[in-house]
Amino acid sequence: MNEHRINVQAIINPISGVGSKRKIPKMIERVFSGDNYTLEISFTEYPGHASELTCQAIEKGVKCIIAVGGDGTVNEIARAMIHSDAVLGIIPKGSGNGLARELHIPMDVRRALDLIVKGHISTIDCCKANGRIFFCTCGVGFDAAVSQKFAGEKRRGSLTYIKNTVEEYLSYRPEPYELLIDNQTIKEKAFLVACGNASQYGNNAFIAPHANIQDGKMDITILSPFTPLDIAPLAIQLFTKQIDRNSKIKTFKGESVTIIRQKPGVMHLDGEPIMADSRVEISIIPKSLHVLTPETVSFTEEVQNLFGEVSRFFDKKLPYIFR
């Protein structure tokens, strides 16, 4: 028996996100079939199962845990891996894929697997909001209201999202917030307050364009009340990484943030809506998760990805908009 075998555990959520996962187990088996690997593949059966499987794998000394699913699955597995020696591999199969996109992990299964085998490890920061861990963004206000609405939808895609966003906007009222960022106090009436460990919500919507998931700081974005005329420029800037240039946006960096609002309500953690107190304490946990990522990201790849997204969006979605 080879002493230096790498134990690999793949955890697949068979129902999350988009696209069939029928072929994925076979693809994983092919890649990890050599003598260097011991592979186990598990399927999640209920909410919370992914993190149980992860904890068991870590106890057994598994060195590499591969998450196959959407943001919910990836987060559940990653949360259970914080401060462990295990390394996370991601095969993104969700509708947003926030963490995978942030880390430049390919959306294509075969390319994502190639990247896992190459074995380049990055160590990233995580964050906590009222004790709950998130990886990309959390927020209160309008985006949390949209995520709550979106969670109830049968069809999930960029268009459902845009439809919900517009409907929610028409009825949404800005709220006053008090923010304590490190030692600074800010009082603002805002449409939303987002804390970004990563730069995007997922789907390449960049709410905190300068956020860096390895810098030990969060980027806080405050969006002031705006009029319908501001919507188009804001939307374009959101998807082209330029929202911080908008006059309705204020941005701050900090290691800890307290958001105080008038009453308890919904907040979102990586797009997942939860109820939270009127006081939300958010802090960063620096360098707490090991993930397999590409070694370098070329600019051309970035540009190709962006064009790919835009053209896919128009090809697939235009017929639905008018239904």
PDB file of N, CA, C and O in Angstrom, residues 257-297:
ATOM      1  N   VAL A 257     -17.342  45.322  11.762  1.00  0.00           N
ATOM      2  CA  VAL A 257     -18.425  46.238  11.429  1.00  0.00           C
ATOM      3  C   VAL A 257     -19.615  45.893  12.303  1.00  0.00           C
ATOM      4  O   VAL A 257     -19.945  44.710  12.455  1.00  0.00           O
ATOM      5  N   THR A 258     -20.242  46.904  12.876  1.00  0.00           N
ATOM      6  CA  THR A 258     -21.518  46.671  13.549  1.00  0.00           C
ATOM      7  C   THR A 258     -22.558  47.495  12.806  1.00  0.00           C
ATOM      8  O   THR A 258     -22.352  48.682  12.555  1.00  0.00           O
ATOM      9  N   ILE A 259     -23.642  46.834  12.412  1.00  0.00           N
ATOM     10  CA  ILE A 259     -24.732  47.539  11.733  1.00  0.00           C
ATOM     11  C   ILE A 259     -25.888  47.609  12.721  1.00  0.00           C
ATOM     12  O   ILE A 259     -26.333  46.585  13.245  1.00  0.00           O
ATOM     13  N   ILE A 260     -26.352  48.830  12.992  1.00  0.00           N
ATOM     14  CA  ILE A 260     -27.485  48.987  13.908  1.00  0.00           C
ATOM     15  C   ILE A 260     -28.643  49.563  13.106  1.00  0.00           C
ATOM     16  O   ILE A 260     -28.504  50.609  12.460  1.00  0.00           O
ATOM     17  N   ARG A 261     -29.766  48.840  13.111  1.00  0.00           N
ATOM     18  CA  ARG A 261     -30.935  49.345  12.374  1.00  0.00           C
ATOM     19  C   ARG A 261     -32.089  49.460  13.353  1.00  0.00           C
ATOM     20  O   ARG A 261     -31.971  49.096  14.511  1.00  0.00           O
ATOM     21  N   GLN A 262     -33.219  49.957  12.872  1.00  0.00           N
ATOM     22  CA  GLN A 262     -34.301  50.296  13.808  1.00  0.00           C
ATOM     23  C   GLN A 262     -35.016  49.080  14.365  1.00  0.00           C
ATOM     24  O   GLN A 262     -35.534  49.105  15.464  1.00  0.00           O
ATOM     25  N   LYS A 263     -35.072  47.992  13.562  1.00  0.00           N
ATOM     26  CA  LYS A 263     -35.782  46.811  14.056  1.00  0.00           C
ATOM     27  C   LYS A 263     -35.147  45.553  13.473  1.00  0.00           C
ATOM     28  O   LYS A 263     -34.434  45.633  12.470  1.00  0.00           O
ATOM     29  N   PRO A 264     -35.386  44.407  14.111  1.00  0.00           N
ATOM     30  CA  PRO A 264     -34.872  43.166  13.538  1.00  0.00           C
ATOM     31  C   PRO A 264     -35.478  42.964  12.149  1.00  0.00           C
ATOM     32  O   PRO A 264     -36.502  43.550  11.814  1.00  0.00           O
ATOM     33  N   GLY A 265     -34.827  42.133  11.339  1.00  0.00           N
ATOM     34  CA  GLY A 265     -35.363  41.898  10.000  1.00  0.00           C
ATOM     35  C   GLY A 265     -34.483  40.920   9.269  1.00  0.00           C
ATOM     36  O   GLY A 265     -33.597  40.305   9.847  1.00  0.00           O
ATOM     37  N   VAL A 266     -34.736  40.839   7.970  1.00  0.00           N
ATOM     38  CA  VAL A 266     -33.997  39.858   7.187  1.00  0.00           C
ATOM     39  C   VAL A 266     -32.599  40.400   6.890  1.00  0.00           C
ATOM     40  O   VAL A 266     -32.390  41.605   6.767  1.00  0.00           O
ATOM     41  N   MET A 267     -31.622  39.505   6.837  1.00  0.00           N
ATOM     42  CA  MET A 267     -30.306  39.850   6.283  1.00  0.00           C
ATOM     43  C   MET A 267     -29.923  38.681   5.405  1.00  0.00           C
ATOM     44  O   MET A 267     -30.549  37.618   5.493  1.00  0.00           O
ATOM     45  N   HIS A 268     -28.957  38.861   4.523  1.00  0.00           N
ATOM     46  CA  HIS A 268     -28.562  37.676   3.771  1.00  0.00           C
ATOM     47  C   HIS A 268     -27.102  37.383   4.031  1.00  0.00           C
ATOM     48  O   HIS A 268     -26.295  38.284   4.276  1.00  0.00           O
ATOM     49  N   LEU A 269     -26.769  36.101   4.034  1.00  0.00           N
ATOM     50  CA  LEU A 269     -25.381  35.654   4.107  1.00  0.00           C
ATOM     51  C   LEU A 269     -25.142  34.900   2.823  1.00  0.00           C
ATOM     52  O   LEU A 269     -25.763  33.857   2.594  1.00  0.00           O
ATOM     53  N   ASP A 270     -24.280  35.434   1.958  1.00  0.00           N
ATOM     54  CA  ASP A 270     -24.028  34.790   0.668  1.00  0.00           C
ATOM     55  C   ASP A 270     -25.340  34.473  -0.048  1.00  0.00           C
ATOM     56  O   ASP A 270     -25.512  33.390  -0.614  1.00  0.00           O
ATOM     57  N   GLY A 271     -26.275  35.422   0.006  1.00  0.00           N
ATOM     58  CA  GLY A 271     -27.517  35.249  -0.745  1.00  0.00           C
ATOM     59  C   GLY A 271     -28.575  34.424  -0.041  1.00  0.00           C
ATOM     60  O   GLY A 271     -29.685  34.288  -0.542  1.00  0.00           O
ATOM     61  N   GLU A 272     -28.242  33.880   1.136  1.00  0.00           N
ATOM     62  CA  GLU A 272     -29.224  33.048   1.835  1.00  0.00           C
ATOM     63  C   GLU A 272     -29.907  33.927   2.888  1.00  0.00           C
ATOM     64  O   GLU A 272     -29.250  34.476   3.770  1.00  0.00           O
ATOM     65  N   PRO A 273     -31.249  34.102   2.795  1.00  0.00           N
ATOM     66  CA  PRO A 273     -31.916  35.021   3.721  1.00  0.00           C
ATOM     67  C   PRO A 273     -32.093  34.398   5.103  1.00  0.00           C
ATOM     68  O   PRO A 273     -32.488  33.244   5.215  1.00  0.00           O
ATOM     69  N   ILE A 274     -31.757  35.140   6.154  1.00  0.00           N
ATOM     70  CA  ILE A 274     -32.037  34.684   7.515  1.00  0.00           C
ATOM     71  C   ILE A 274     -32.553  35.887   8.314  1.00  0.00           C
ATOM     72  O   ILE A 274     -32.273  37.031   7.961  1.00  0.00           O
ATOM     73  N   MET A 275     -33.283  35.607   9.390  1.00  0.00           N
ATOM     74  CA  MET A 275     -33.741  36.705  10.236  1.00  0.00           C
ATOM     75  C   MET A 275     -32.618  37.072  11.203  1.00  0.00           C
ATOM     76  O   MET A 275     -31.914  36.191  11.697  1.00  0.00           O
ATOM     77  N   ALA A 276     -32.444  38.365  11.454  1.00  0.00           N
ATOM     78  CA  ALA A 276     -31.365  38.782  12.350  1.00  0.00           C
ATOM     79  C   ALA A 276     -31.845  39.937  13.222  1.00  0.00           C
ATOM     80  O   ALA A 276     -32.786  40.635  12.879  1.00  0.00           O
ATOM     81  N   ASP A 277     -31.139  40.128  14.330  1.00  0.00           N
ATOM     82  CA  ASP A 277     -31.453  41.216  15.251  1.00  0.00           C
ATOM     83  C   ASP A 277     -31.277  42.575  14.606  1.00  0.00           C
ATOM     84  O   ASP A 277     -30.698  42.690  13.536  1.00  0.00           O
ATOM     85  N   SER A 278     -31.704  43.591  15.352  1.00  0.00           N
ATOM     86  CA  SER A 278     -31.507  44.946  14.837  1.00  0.00           C
ATOM     87  C   SER A 278     -30.023  45.322  14.892  1.00  0.00           C
ATOM     88  O   SER A 278     -29.581  46.234  14.223  1.00  0.00           O
ATOM     89  N   ARG A 279     -29.242  44.580  15.691  1.00  0.00           N
ATOM     90  CA  ARG A 279     -27.804  44.841  15.764  1.00  0.00           C
ATOM     91  C   ARG A 279     -27.075  43.652  15.141  1.00  0.00           C
ATOM     92  O   ARG A 279     -27.249  42.518  15.573  1.00  0.00           O
ATOM     93  N   VAL A 280     -26.279  43.909  14.122  1.00  0.00           N
ATOM     94  CA  VAL A 280     -25.550  42.827  13.446  1.00  0.00           C
ATOM     95  C   VAL A 280     -24.055  43.083  13.604  1.00  0.00           C
ATOM     96  O   VAL A 280     -23.554  44.133  13.202  1.00  0.00           O
ATOM     97  N   GLU A 281     -23.360  42.135  14.231  1.00  0.00           N
ATOM     98  CA  GLU A 281     -21.911  42.266  14.455  1.00  0.00           C
ATOM     99  C   GLU A 281     -21.194  41.420  13.418  1.00  0.00           C
ATOM    100  O   GLU A 281     -21.415  40.209  13.346  1.00  0.00           O
ATOM    101  N   ILE A 282     -20.326  42.043  12.645  1.00  0.00           N
ATOM    102  CA  ILE A 282     -19.642  41.309  11.576  1.00  0.00           C
ATOM    103  C   ILE A 282     -18.133  41.430  11.772  1.00  0.00           C
ATOM    104  O   ILE A 282     -17.623  42.522  12.029  1.00  0.00           O
ATOM    105  N   SER A 283     -17.439  40.298  11.685  1.00  0.00           N
ATOM    106  CA  SER A 283     -15.986  40.367  11.861  1.00  0.00           C
ATOM    107  C   SER A 283     -15.315  39.413  10.881  1.00  0.00           C
ATOM    108  O   SER A 283     -15.958  38.513  10.334  1.00  0.00           O
ATOM    109  N   ILE A 284     -14.038  39.633  10.673  1.00  0.00           N
ATOM    110  CA  ILE A 284     -13.311  38.813   9.699  1.00  0.00           C
ATOM    111  C   ILE A 284     -12.487  37.764  10.442  1.00  0.00           C
ATOM    112  O   ILE A 284     -12.003  38.003  11.543  1.00  0.00           O
ATOM    113  N   ILE A 285     -12.371  36.586   9.847  1.00  0.00           N
ATOM    114  CA  ILE A 285     -11.518  35.518  10.399  1.00  0.00           C
ATOM    115  C   ILE A 285     -10.417  35.320   9.353  1.00  0.00           C
ATOM    116  O   ILE A 285     -10.617  34.618   8.360  1.00  0.00           O
ATOM    117  N   PRO A 286      -9.277  35.991   9.534  1.00  0.00           N
ATOM    118  CA  PRO A 286      -8.275  35.991   8.461  1.00  0.00           C
ATOM    119  C   PRO A 286      -7.683  34.608   8.230  1.00  0.00           C
ATOM    120  O   PRO A 286      -7.576  33.804   9.155  1.00  0.00           O
ATOM    121  N   LYS A 287      -7.328  34.348   6.970  1.00  0.00           N
ATOM    122  CA  LYS A 287      -6.586  33.144   6.578  1.00  0.00           C
ATOM    123  C   LYS A 287      -7.100  31.887   7.278  1.00  0.00           C
ATOM    124  O   LYS A 287      -6.373  31.214   7.992  1.00  0.00           O
ATOM    125  N   SER A 288      -8.374  31.576   7.052  1.00  0.00           N
ATOM    126  CA  SER A 288      -8.967  30.481   7.814  1.00  0.00           C
ATOM    127  C   SER A 288      -9.443  29.301   6.977  1.00  0.00           C
ATOM    128  O   SER A 288      -9.943  28.330   7.510  1.00  0.00           O
ATOM    129  N   LEU A 289      -9.309  29.385   5.642  1.00  0.00           N
ATOM    130  CA  LEU A 289      -9.777  28.275   4.809  1.00  0.00           C
ATOM    131  C   LEU A 289      -8.811  28.042   3.643  1.00  0.00           C
ATOM    132  O   LEU A 289      -8.426  28.995   2.960  1.00  0.00           O
ATOM    133  N   HIS A 290      -8.431  26.785   3.443  1.00  0.00           N
ATOM    134  CA  HIS A 290      -7.561  26.432   2.304  1.00  0.00           C
ATOM    135  C   HIS A 290      -8.419  25.991   1.121  1.00  0.00           C
ATOM    136  O   HIS A 290      -9.275  25.134   1.275  1.00  0.00           O
ATOM    137  N   VAL A 291      -8.171  26.590  -0.032  1.00  0.00           N
ATOM    138  CA  VAL A 291      -8.953  26.276  -1.232  1.00  0.00           C
ATOM    139  C   VAL A 291      -8.021  26.064  -2.421  1.00  0.00           C
ATOM    140  O   VAL A 291      -6.983  26.734  -2.530  1.00  0.00           O
ATOM    141  N   LEU A 292      -8.423  25.155  -3.318  1.00  0.00           N
ATOM    142  CA  LEU A 292      -7.652  24.948  -4.556  1.00  0.00           C
ATOM    143  C   LEU A 292      -8.110  25.963  -5.593  1.00  0.00           C
ATOM    144  O   LEU A 292      -9.296  26.048  -5.917  1.00  0.00           O
ATOM    145  N   THR A 293      -7.160  26.747  -6.097  1.00  0.00           N
ATOM    146  CA  THR A 293      -7.485  27.832  -7.038  1.00  0.00           C
ATOM    147  C   THR A 293      -6.477  27.813  -8.184  1.00  0.00           C
ATOM    148  O   THR A 293      -5.429  27.183  -8.072  1.00  0.00           O
ATOM    149  N   PRO A 294      -6.765  28.543  -9.270  1.00  0.00           N
ATOM    150  CA  PRO A 294      -5.757  28.644 -10.338  1.00  0.00           C
ATOM    151  C   PRO A 294      -4.544  29.417  -9.825  1.00  0.00           C
ATOM    152  O   PRO A 294      -4.682  30.259  -8.940  1.00  0.00           O
ATOM    153  N   GLU A 295      -3.381  29.135 -10.392  1.00  0.00           N
ATOM    154  CA  GLU A 295      -2.184  29.849  -9.940  1.00  0.00           C
ATOM    155  C   GLU A 295      -2.187  31.290 -10.399  1.00  0.00           C
ATOM    156  O   GLU A 295      -1.870  32.193  -9.660  1.00  0.00           O
ATOM    157  N   THR A 296      -2.551  31.486 -11.665  1.00  0.00           N
ATOM    158  CA  THR A 296      -2.601  32.872 -12.162  1.00  0.00           C
ATOM    159  C   THR A 296      -3.863  32.986 -12.989  1.00  0.00           C
ATOM    160  O   THR A 296      -4.324  32.007 -13.565  1.00  0.00           O
ATOM    161  N   VAL A 297      -4.409  34.179 -13.029  1.00  0.00           N
ATOM    162  CA  VAL A 297      -5.590  34.394 -13.851  1.00  0.00           C
ATOM    163  C   VAL A 297      -5.198  35.388 -14.913  1.00  0.00           C
ATOM    164  O   VAL A 297      -4.772  36.494 -14.607  1.00  0.00           O
TER     165      VAL A 297
END
